[in-house]
Coordinates of C-alpha atoms in Angstrom, one line a residue:
Chain A
M1 CA 34.6 18.1 60.4
P2 CA 32.0 16.9 59.3
D3 CA 30.4 20.5 60.0
I4 CA 26.7 21.4 59.6
I5 CA 27.4 24.7 57.6
V6 CA 24.8 27.7 59.1
F7 CA 24.2 31.1 57.2
S8 CA 21.9 33.9 56.3
E9 CA 23.2 38.1 55.9
K10 CA 20.0 38.6 58.4
N11 CA 22.1 38.2 61.5
E12 CA 18.8 37.8 63.6
L13 CA 17.6 35.1 61.7
V14 CA 20.5 33.1 62.7
P15 CA 20.5 31.6 66.3
E16 CA 17.4 29.7 65.4
L17 CA 19.2 28.3 62.3
L18 CA 21.9 27.4 65.0
G19 CA 19.6 26.0 67.2
K20 CA 18.2 23.4 64.6
A21 CA 21.6 23.0 63.6
Q22 CA 23.0 21.8 67.3
A23 CA 20.0 19.7 67.5
L24 CA 20.8 17.9 64.2
K25 CA 24.2 17.3 65.0
D26 CA 24.3 13.8 66.3
G27 CA 21.9 12.4 64.0
L28 CA 23.7 13.4 61.0
G29 CA 27.2 12.4 62.5
A30 CA 28.1 15.8 62.5
Q31 CA 30.9 16.9 65.0
A32 CA 30.2 20.7 64.9
V33 CA 28.1 23.9 63.6
T34 CA 29.6 26.2 61.8
A35 CA 28.2 29.7 61.2
V36 CA 29.7 31.7 58.2
L37 CA 29.3 35.6 58.5
L38 CA 29.8 37.6 55.3
G39 CA 31.7 41.0 57.2
G40 CA 30.2 42.2 59.7
S41 CA 31.5 43.2 63.4
G42 CA 33.4 41.6 66.0
E43 CA 30.4 41.6 68.3
D44 CA 28.5 39.9 65.5
A45 CA 31.2 36.8 65.5
D46 CA 30.9 37.0 69.1
S47 CA 27.3 36.5 69.5
L48 CA 27.5 33.8 67.4
A49 CA 30.1 31.8 68.7
R50 CA 27.6 32.3 72.3
H51 CA 24.2 31.2 70.2
G52 CA 24.9 27.8 68.8
A53 CA 27.8 28.3 66.6
D54 CA 31.0 25.7 67.4
H55 CA 33.0 27.9 65.0
V56 CA 32.3 31.1 63.2
L57 CA 33.9 31.5 60.1
V58 CA 34.0 35.5 59.0
S59 CA 34.6 36.1 55.5
K60 CA 37.1 39.2 54.7
A61 CA 34.6 40.2 52.2
D62 CA 31.4 41.6 53.0
A63 CA 27.8 41.8 52.0
S64 CA 28.6 44.6 49.3
S65 CA 31.2 42.8 47.8
A66 CA 28.9 39.5 47.2
P67 CA 26.1 40.8 46.3
D68 CA 24.6 38.2 44.3
A69 CA 24.0 34.0 44.0
K70 CA 27.3 33.3 42.1
S71 CA 29.7 35.0 44.8
K72 CA 27.7 33.8 48.0
A73 CA 27.1 30.0 46.4
S74 CA 30.8 29.7 45.6
M75 CA 32.1 30.6 48.7
L76 CA 29.5 28.4 50.4
A77 CA 30.4 25.0 48.5
A78 CA 34.0 26.2 49.0
I79 CA 33.3 25.7 52.9
A80 CA 30.8 22.7 52.6
R81 CA 33.3 20.8 50.9
E82 CA 35.8 21.7 52.7
K83 CA 34.1 21.2 56.1
E84 CA 32.6 17.9 54.6
A85 CA 28.9 19.2 55.5
P86 CA 25.9 16.9 56.2
L87 CA 23.9 20.1 55.1
V88 CA 23.6 23.5 54.7
L89 CA 21.0 25.7 56.6
M90 CA 19.6 29.0 55.4
A91 CA 17.0 31.8 55.8
S92 CA 14.1 31.9 53.5
T93 CA 14.6 35.0 52.9
R94 CA 14.7 36.3 49.3
R95 CA 18.8 36.7 49.4
G96 CA 18.5 33.2 51.2
R97 CA 16.4 31.4 48.4
E98 CA 18.0 32.7 45.5
T99 CA 21.5 31.4 46.4
A100 CA 20.1 28.3 47.5
G101 CA 19.3 27.0 44.3
R102 CA 22.5 27.7 42.9
L103 CA 24.5 26.4 45.8
A104 CA 22.5 22.9 45.4
H105 CA 23.6 22.9 42.0
R106 CA 27.0 23.0 42.0
L107 CA 27.0 20.8 45.3
G108 CA 25.2 18.4 43.2
G109 CA 22.4 18.0 45.8
V110 CA 19.3 18.8 46.6
C111 CA 17.6 21.5 47.7
V112 CA 14.4 22.1 49.5
T113 CA 13.1 25.9 50.2
D114 CA 10.8 27.0 52.8
I115 CA 10.8 24.3 55.2
N116 CA 9.2 24.9 58.5
A117 CA 10.4 21.6 60.3
L118 CA 14.1 19.7 60.2
D119 CA 14.9 16.5 61.7
A120 CA 17.2 13.6 61.4
A121 CA 16.1 9.9 60.6
D122 CA 18.3 7.0 59.4
G123 CA 21.4 9.2 59.4
K124 CA 19.4 11.2 56.4
P125 CA 17.2 14.8 57.0
V126 CA 13.8 14.8 56.9
Y127 CA 12.0 18.0 56.6
E128 CA 8.4 19.4 56.1
R129 CA 7.3 22.0 53.9
Y130 CA 4.2 23.3 52.7
N131 CA 3.2 22.2 49.1
L132 CA 0.8 22.9 46.5
G133 CA 0.5 26.7 47.7
G134 CA -0.5 25.9 51.1
N135 CA -3.2 22.7 50.4
T136 CA -0.7 19.7 51.7
V137 CA 2.7 19.5 54.1
E138 CA 4.8 17.5 52.4
R139 CA 7.0 15.2 54.4
A140 CA 10.1 13.6 53.1
S141 CA 13.8 12.2 53.8
V142 CA 16.6 13.3 51.3
D143 CA 19.7 11.2 49.9
G144 CA 22.8 12.0 48.3
P145 CA 25.0 14.7 48.6
T146 CA 25.2 17.8 50.9
P147 CA 21.4 19.5 51.1
V148 CA 20.7 23.4 50.7
F149 CA 17.7 23.9 52.9
T150 CA 16.0 27.2 53.9
S151 CA 14.0 27.9 56.6
M152 CA 10.9 29.7 57.2
P153 CA 11.2 32.8 60.3
K154 CA 10.2 31.1 63.6
S155 CA 10.1 27.3 62.6
F156 CA 12.7 26.3 64.9
E157 CA 14.1 27.5 68.6
P158 CA 16.7 29.7 69.0
A159 CA 19.8 28.5 70.4
P160 CA 20.1 30.0 73.6
E161 CA 23.0 32.6 74.5
G162 CA 26.0 30.8 76.3
S163 CA 25.0 27.4 75.1
T164 CA 28.3 27.4 73.1
S165 CA 31.7 29.0 73.3
G166 CA 32.3 29.0 69.7
D167 CA 35.8 29.9 68.5
V168 CA 36.0 32.9 65.3
Q169 CA 38.1 32.6 62.7
E170 CA 39.0 34.6 59.6
L171 CA 38.3 32.8 56.6
S172 CA 40.0 33.8 52.8
A173 CA 37.0 32.9 50.8
E174 CA 37.5 31.5 47.5
M175 CA 34.5 33.5 45.9
D176 CA 33.7 33.6 42.2
A177 CA 33.6 37.3 41.1
P178 CA 30.1 38.6 41.6
A179 CA 27.6 39.0 38.1
F180 CA 26.5 42.7 39.5
A181 CA 27.3 45.4 41.2
V182 CA 24.8 47.5 43.3
L183 CA 24.5 50.8 41.9
E184 CA 21.5 52.1 44.6
K185 CA 18.8 51.0 46.9
K186 CA 16.1 52.4 46.7
A187 CA 13.1 52.7 49.4
K188 CA 10.1 50.8 48.9
E189 CA 6.7 53.5 47.5
G190 CA 4.4 52.9 50.3
E191 CA 4.8 52.3 53.7
S192 CA 7.5 49.6 55.0
V193 CA 5.4 47.5 57.8
N194 CA 6.7 44.8 59.7
L195 CA 4.1 41.7 60.0
E196 CA 6.8 39.4 60.2
D197 CA 7.6 40.6 64.2
A198 CA 4.1 41.6 65.3
R199 CA 3.1 40.1 68.1
A200 CA -0.8 40.8 67.0
I201 CA -2.1 41.4 63.4
V202 CA -5.7 42.0 62.7
C203 CA -6.6 41.4 59.6
V204 CA -9.0 43.1 57.0
G205 CA -10.6 40.9 54.2
K206 CA -13.4 41.8 51.7
G207 CA -16.1 41.6 53.9
F208 CA -15.7 45.1 55.3
E209 CA -17.8 46.1 52.2
N210 CA -16.5 49.7 52.5
K211 CA -13.8 52.1 54.2
D212 CA -16.0 52.9 57.3
N213 CA -15.6 50.4 58.6
L214 CA -12.0 49.9 58.8
G215 CA -11.5 52.6 62.0
P216 CA -12.7 49.9 64.0
A217 CA -10.4 47.5 62.9
M218 CA -7.4 49.9 62.9
E219 CA -8.5 50.6 66.5
L220 CA -8.3 47.1 67.4
A221 CA -4.8 46.8 65.9
K222 CA -3.9 49.5 68.6
V223 CA -5.5 47.9 71.4
L224 CA -4.0 44.7 70.8
E225 CA -0.2 46.3 70.1
G226 CA -0.3 44.7 67.2
E227 CA -0.7 45.6 63.3
V228 CA -3.0 45.9 60.7
G229 CA -2.9 43.4 57.8
C230 CA -5.2 42.4 54.8
T231 CA -6.0 39.8 52.0
R232 CA -5.2 40.7 48.7
E233 CA -8.5 42.6 47.4
P234 CA -8.8 45.2 49.9
A235 CA -5.3 46.2 49.0
T236 CA -5.3 45.9 45.4
D237 CA -9.2 46.1 44.5
F238 CA -10.4 48.7 47.1
G239 CA -6.9 50.6 47.1
W240 CA -7.5 50.5 51.0
F241 CA -3.6 49.5 51.8
S242 CA -0.5 49.1 50.5
E243 CA 0.7 45.3 49.3
E244 CA 2.8 45.6 52.1
R245 CA -0.2 44.4 54.5
I246 CA -1.0 41.5 52.3
L247 CA -0.8 38.3 53.8
G248 CA -1.2 35.3 52.2
L249 CA 0.4 33.0 49.2
S250 CA 1.9 35.7 47.1
G251 CA 2.3 38.2 50.5
K252 CA 3.9 38.2 53.3
K253 CA 3.9 35.2 55.9
A254 CA 3.5 35.6 59.8
S255 CA 3.3 33.5 63.1
P256 CA 1.7 36.2 65.3
E257 CA 0.9 35.3 68.7
L258 CA -2.7 36.8 68.2
Y259 CA -4.4 36.3 64.6
V260 CA -7.8 37.8 64.2
G261 CA -9.3 37.6 60.5
V262 CA -12.5 40.2 60.0
G263 CA -14.6 39.6 57.4
I264 CA -12.1 36.4 55.6
S265 CA -14.2 33.5 54.4
G266 CA -10.3 31.6 54.6
Q267 CA -9.5 30.8 51.3
I268 CA -6.1 28.7 51.2
Q269 CA -4.4 31.7 49.1
H270 CA -4.8 33.9 52.4
T271 CA -4.7 31.5 55.0
V272 CA -1.3 29.9 54.2
G273 CA 0.4 33.1 54.8
I274 CA -0.5 32.6 58.8
L275 CA -0.7 28.9 59.2
G276 CA 2.1 29.5 61.7
A277 CA -0.1 31.8 64.4
K278 CA -0.3 30.6 67.9
C279 CA -4.3 31.5 68.4
I280 CA -6.1 31.9 65.6
V281 CA -10.0 33.9 66.0
V282 CA -12.2 34.5 63.5
V283 CA -15.0 36.9 63.2
N284 CA -17.3 36.7 60.0
K285 CA -21.2 37.0 59.7
D286 CA -21.4 33.4 57.9
K287 CA -21.4 31.0 59.8
D288 CA -20.6 28.2 56.9
A289 CA -17.4 30.1 56.1
P290 CA -14.5 27.8 55.8
F291 CA -12.3 30.0 58.0
F292 CA -14.3 28.9 61.3
S293 CA -12.7 25.3 60.9
M294 CA -9.4 26.3 61.7
A295 CA -10.1 28.8 64.1
D296 CA -9.3 28.4 67.6
Y297 CA -12.0 31.1 68.3
G298 CA -14.8 31.8 66.3
V299 CA -17.2 34.6 66.8
V300 CA -20.1 34.4 63.9
A301 CA -21.4 38.4 64.0
D302 CA -21.6 41.4 61.5
L303 CA -18.0 42.5 62.0
A304 CA -19.6 46.6 62.0
A305 CA -21.6 45.0 65.2
F306 CA -18.8 43.4 66.5
L307 CA -15.9 44.9 66.3
P308 CA -17.0 48.2 68.7
K309 CA -18.3 46.0 70.9
F310 CA -15.2 43.6 71.7
I311 CA -13.0 47.1 71.8
E312 CA -15.1 48.4 74.1
A313 CA -15.0 45.4 76.2
M314 CA -11.0 45.0 76.0
T315 CA -10.8 48.8 77.0
S316 CA -13.4 48.5 80.0
Chain B
M1 CA 19.8 39.8 21.2
K2 CA 19.0 35.7 22.0
I3 CA 16.5 35.8 24.5
A4 CA 15.5 32.2 25.8
V5 CA 12.4 32.1 27.9
C6 CA 11.6 28.8 30.4
M7 CA 8.2 28.7 31.0
K8 CA 6.3 25.9 33.3
L9 CA 3.1 24.4 32.4
I10 CA 1.3 23.6 36.1
R11 CA -2.2 21.9 37.1
D12 CA -4.7 25.2 38.2
L13 CA -4.3 25.2 41.4
E14 CA -7.3 27.3 42.0
Q15 CA -8.8 23.9 40.7
V16 CA -7.1 21.2 43.0
R17 CA -9.7 19.7 45.9
I18 CA -8.6 17.7 48.5
K19 CA -10.2 14.0 49.2
D20 CA -9.3 12.4 52.3
R21 CA -6.5 14.7 53.0
K22 CA -5.2 14.1 49.7
A23 CA -4.8 16.5 46.8
V24 CA -6.7 15.8 43.7
L25 CA -4.6 17.0 40.3
E26 CA -6.0 14.5 38.1
G27 CA -8.6 16.3 35.5
V28 CA -7.5 19.4 36.7
P29 CA -6.4 21.9 34.0
F30 CA -2.8 22.9 32.7
K31 CA -2.1 26.7 32.4
F32 CA 1.0 28.1 32.2
D33 CA 1.7 29.9 35.3
D34 CA 1.5 33.6 35.7
M35 CA 5.1 34.6 36.4
S36 CA 6.2 32.3 33.3
L37 CA 3.7 34.4 31.4
N38 CA 5.8 37.5 32.8
A39 CA 8.9 36.1 31.6
L40 CA 7.8 35.8 28.5
E41 CA 6.3 39.1 28.1
A42 CA 9.6 40.7 29.6
A43 CA 11.2 38.5 26.9
V44 CA 9.0 39.8 24.2
Q45 CA 9.4 43.7 25.0
L46 CA 13.3 43.5 25.1
K47 CA 13.1 41.9 21.6
E48 CA 10.5 44.8 20.4
A49 CA 12.7 47.5 21.4
G50 CA 16.0 45.9 20.6
G51 CA 15.9 43.5 18.0
G52 CA 16.5 39.7 18.4
E53 CA 14.7 36.4 19.0
V54 CA 12.6 34.7 21.3
T55 CA 12.7 31.4 22.2
V56 CA 10.6 29.4 24.5
Y57 CA 11.6 26.5 26.3
S58 CA 9.6 24.4 28.8
L59 CA 9.9 20.7 30.2
G60 CA 6.6 19.4 31.3
P61 CA 3.7 17.6 30.1
Q62 CA 2.1 16.1 26.9
K63 CA -0.3 19.0 26.8
L64 CA 2.6 21.0 26.2
K65 CA 2.4 20.1 22.4
D66 CA -0.9 22.5 22.4
S67 CA -0.2 24.8 25.1
I68 CA 3.1 25.9 23.3
K69 CA 1.4 27.7 20.8
E70 CA -0.1 29.7 23.2
A71 CA 3.3 31.0 24.0
L72 CA 4.1 31.6 20.5
A73 CA 0.7 33.5 20.5
R74 CA 1.7 35.6 22.8
G75 CA 5.5 36.5 21.1
G76 CA 7.9 34.0 21.0
D77 CA 9.2 33.1 17.9
K78 CA 9.9 29.4 18.6
G79 CA 9.5 26.4 20.5
V80 CA 11.6 23.8 22.3
V81 CA 9.1 21.5 24.3
M82 CA 10.1 18.5 26.1
N83 CA 7.1 16.6 26.7
D84 CA 8.4 13.1 26.3
P85 CA 7.2 10.7 28.9
A86 CA 11.0 9.8 29.6
F87 CA 11.1 13.2 31.4
K88 CA 8.2 12.2 33.8
G89 CA 8.8 12.9 37.2
A90 CA 11.7 15.2 36.7
D91 CA 13.0 17.0 40.2
S92 CA 14.2 20.5 40.1
E93 CA 17.7 19.5 39.7
T94 CA 16.8 17.6 36.5
T95 CA 14.8 20.2 35.1
A96 CA 17.6 23.2 35.2
N97 CA 19.6 20.6 33.5
V98 CA 17.4 19.7 31.2
L99 CA 16.8 23.5 29.9
A100 CA 20.0 24.5 30.0
A101 CA 21.4 21.2 27.6
A102 CA 18.4 22.8 25.7
I103 CA 19.8 26.4 25.6
K104 CA 22.9 25.3 24.3
A105 CA 21.8 22.6 21.9
D106 CA 20.2 25.7 20.1
G107 CA 23.0 27.6 20.2
G108 CA 23.3 29.4 23.8
A109 CA 21.3 32.9 25.0
D110 CA 22.3 36.5 25.8
L111 CA 19.3 36.5 28.3
V112 CA 17.4 33.6 30.0
I113 CA 14.2 34.8 31.6
C114 CA 12.0 32.5 33.9
G115 CA 9.4 33.3 36.8
E116 CA 11.5 33.8 40.0
E117 CA 9.5 30.6 41.2
S118 CA 6.2 29.1 39.9
A119 CA 2.8 28.7 40.9
D120 CA 2.5 25.1 41.9
H121 CA 5.5 24.7 44.0
Y122 CA 6.8 28.0 44.9
S123 CA 10.5 26.3 45.3
G124 CA 12.4 29.2 43.6
Q125 CA 15.3 27.1 42.7
V126 CA 15.0 26.3 39.1
P127 CA 16.2 29.6 37.9
G128 CA 19.5 29.6 40.2
R129 CA 20.1 25.9 39.0
I130 CA 19.8 26.7 35.5
S131 CA 22.3 29.9 36.3
E132 CA 24.7 27.4 37.6
S133 CA 24.4 24.6 35.0
L134 CA 25.2 27.4 32.2
G135 CA 28.0 29.4 33.9
F136 CA 25.9 32.7 33.7
G137 CA 25.5 35.1 36.3
F138 CA 22.0 35.1 38.1
C139 CA 19.9 38.1 39.2
S140 CA 16.3 37.0 40.7
Y141 CA 13.4 39.0 41.8
V142 CA 13.8 41.4 39.0
R143 CA 10.6 43.7 38.3
A144 CA 12.5 46.0 36.0
I145 CA 15.0 45.5 32.7
E146 CA 16.7 48.3 31.2
V147 CA 19.6 47.1 28.3
K148 CA 22.9 49.2 28.5
G149 CA 25.5 48.2 26.2
D150 CA 26.6 44.5 26.2
G151 CA 25.1 44.6 29.9
L152 CA 21.8 45.1 32.1
V153 CA 20.7 47.6 34.5
L154 CA 18.0 45.6 36.5
T155 CA 15.5 46.6 39.6
R156 CA 15.2 44.0 42.0
D157 CA 12.8 43.7 44.9
M158 CA 14.4 43.1 48.1
E159 CA 12.3 42.8 51.1
E160 CA 13.1 45.9 52.6
A161 CA 14.3 47.8 49.8
L162 CA 14.9 47.8 45.8
E163 CA 18.3 47.2 44.6
V164 CA 19.2 48.8 41.2
V165 CA 21.9 46.6 40.0
E166 CA 24.1 46.6 36.9
G167 CA 26.0 43.3 35.3
K168 CA 27.1 41.8 32.1
R169 CA 25.2 39.6 30.0
P170 CA 24.9 36.3 29.9
M171 CA 22.4 36.2 32.7
V172 CA 19.7 34.0 34.4
L173 CA 16.7 36.6 35.6
G174 CA 13.9 35.3 37.8
V175 CA 11.5 37.9 37.7
T176 CA 8.7 39.1 39.8
S177 CA 4.5 39.9 38.6
E178 CA 5.0 43.2 39.6
I179 CA 7.3 43.3 36.3
N180 CA 4.4 43.7 33.6
E181 CA 1.1 43.1 32.3
P182 CA 1.6 39.8 30.0
R183 CA -0.3 40.8 26.8
L184 CA -3.4 38.8 25.4
A185 CA -3.1 37.0 22.1
S186 CA -4.5 38.7 18.9
M187 CA -6.8 36.3 16.6
V188 CA -3.9 37.1 14.3
Q189 CA -1.0 35.9 16.5
I190 CA -2.6 33.2 17.2
L191 CA -3.0 31.9 13.7
K192 CA 0.6 33.0 13.3
A193 CA 1.5 31.0 15.9
A194 CA 0.4 28.1 14.2
K195 CA 3.1 28.4 11.8
K196 CA 6.1 29.3 14.0
P197 CA 8.5 26.1 14.4
V198 CA 8.7 23.9 17.5
A199 CA 11.1 21.4 18.4
F200 CA 10.2 18.3 20.3
L201 CA 13.4 17.2 22.2
K202 CA 14.2 13.8 23.9
P203 CA 16.5 13.0 26.5
G204 CA 18.8 11.4 23.3
D205 CA 19.2 15.1 21.8
L206 CA 20.3 16.3 24.8
D207 CA 23.8 16.3 26.4
L208 CA 22.9 15.3 29.7
D209 CA 26.2 13.3 30.4
G210 CA 24.0 9.5 30.7
A211 CA 21.6 11.2 33.5
E212 CA 18.6 9.7 34.6
T213 CA 16.1 12.2 33.5
G214 CA 12.6 10.7 35.1
A215 CA 11.0 10.5 38.6
A216 CA 13.5 7.6 39.1
A217 CA 16.6 10.9 39.3
S218 CA 14.9 12.1 42.2
R219 CA 17.0 11.8 45.5
I220 CA 13.6 12.7 47.6
E221 CA 11.9 10.2 48.8
V222 CA 8.8 11.6 49.8
E223 CA 6.8 9.9 53.2
S224 CA 3.3 12.0 53.2
D225 CA 1.8 14.8 51.4
L226 CA -1.1 15.1 52.7
A227 CA -3.4 18.1 54.3
P228 CA -2.8 19.0 57.7
V229 CA -5.1 17.4 60.3
Q230 CA -6.8 20.6 62.1
D231 CA -5.7 20.7 65.5
R232 CA -7.0 24.2 65.9
K233 CA -9.5 24.5 69.2
G234 CA -12.3 25.3 67.2
I235 CA -14.3 27.0 69.7
M236 CA -17.4 29.2 68.8
I237 CA -18.3 32.0 71.1
E238 CA -21.8 32.1 71.5
G239 CA -24.6 35.1 72.7
S240 CA -25.7 38.3 71.4
V241 CA -22.7 41.1 70.3
E242 CA -21.9 41.7 74.1
D243 CA -21.9 38.0 75.1
M244 CA -19.5 37.2 72.5
A245 CA -17.2 40.3 72.4
Q246 CA -17.0 39.8 76.7
G247 CA -16.5 36.0 75.7
L248 CA -13.7 36.5 73.5
K249 CA -11.9 39.0 75.8
E250 CA -12.3 36.4 78.3
A251 CA -10.9 33.5 76.6
L252 CA -8.1 35.5 75.3
Q253 CA -7.5 36.5 78.6
K254 CA -7.7 32.7 79.8
E255 CA -4.7 32.3 76.8
G256 CA -2.6 35.1 78.9
L257 CA -2.9 37.1 75.2
V258 CA -4.3 40.2 76.5

């Protein structure tokens, strides 16, 4: 004690939270990083113990008996208080965001969701997050009792395997009764597309005046071993794609190695979805398209002419 | 059912401009954010189906004095507005406490509906805070609401799947934009709205345990809030279409990306 508390229902996201928590220990006067696991196997716990957790607390209750924010917030608040946590760090999944506000209110402190940077200065957490829909980056320090943060995926370096040899303990969590029970889970209509994990994304914009031009975009995505995404209009207005493929403010956020935006002007409503991309390539026939100002590589060309030629160059 | 709807009046972000890396908000018009309108529509539909009363609560700028009528024209029965200067700069924690206190002062509610997040800060924490303050259950990302006895059956949108859940009232719900299409107010409704009651509350009217209500209460100290400097390479690939295709391929190969 004091322990930084880390939690996400999505196990794959926990190592990056643990990596950041380890980096913050000294700056926040913490002695340890404690990961909380809701159910899960012995293997899951052992894995976290090797990936940055000094302690792993395994709750006997599993995700199905704590499906809501009330039960999870009560459990995490009890642990955070007991461990005198200088902060709680969760992932910005929907479940994470849903729990964060409630947890922070119970702890009487600040909550900041969707951060993409977190450091310590003068013993206080300092975060960065996009503000005003992505127009600005807010950088701020936080005071007061245990703040709660949720972080965007791929914001932090995961703790390497073997960086810790933590212990695993069983936790008899004091949990509020859940506010609801899950009756069933239904697959979402349309396809399930994983843009967040795609190495490369080819993104289709309004510039694709008709459906006939889509073929080369799909082919390019295949050549680049990536996925196809889109801005809002090709999905909702033109009906060419399911809404699962929309990248942007009210759509998905992704940080691929390579992003190729084709026929997209570059309004913030879309670009905020891919700001974290390692390399941004913009193809647009309008040399004044705002998107070029945030491109690594720009090509001023008609997409119908350029895409087939680019595919040819890539596959020769 | 007694339904409380919490609505947020925000600057229209589509009209925000950046000057010297700072966001210019002055002069940008206000509007109720889209999900606040979805929340109101959901409440009104429940009232029309099963009876009850819809009260709109809002903490925000002076402009609420006029804007609240829009909410009443779209189906709210009465309004409770906190636009006193003492509330200016209220952070999420204060906002939630004030809204919850206003709901309690008004005799509570069976159901509190909010947008799951607002379209200016996209923080998504206030509905959860309200639920904790009221001691109610909480369910967010709701895209369908069905009343069942003394409870609710809700369809909520998680990333990987839809979940259908059942719980008892009272509850706080955060709704998504998929839940409905907010109705437009008809001329008749707009005229009727002018006669619906609106209460304007000050901090002294609410049970807030003497807590600060304005910007001074915030424990977040902003160091900077600036448009990011573009640190992208900005390399334009030149030449004929063939040249550019080849040029881009070589650039990406050099980057080790292909």
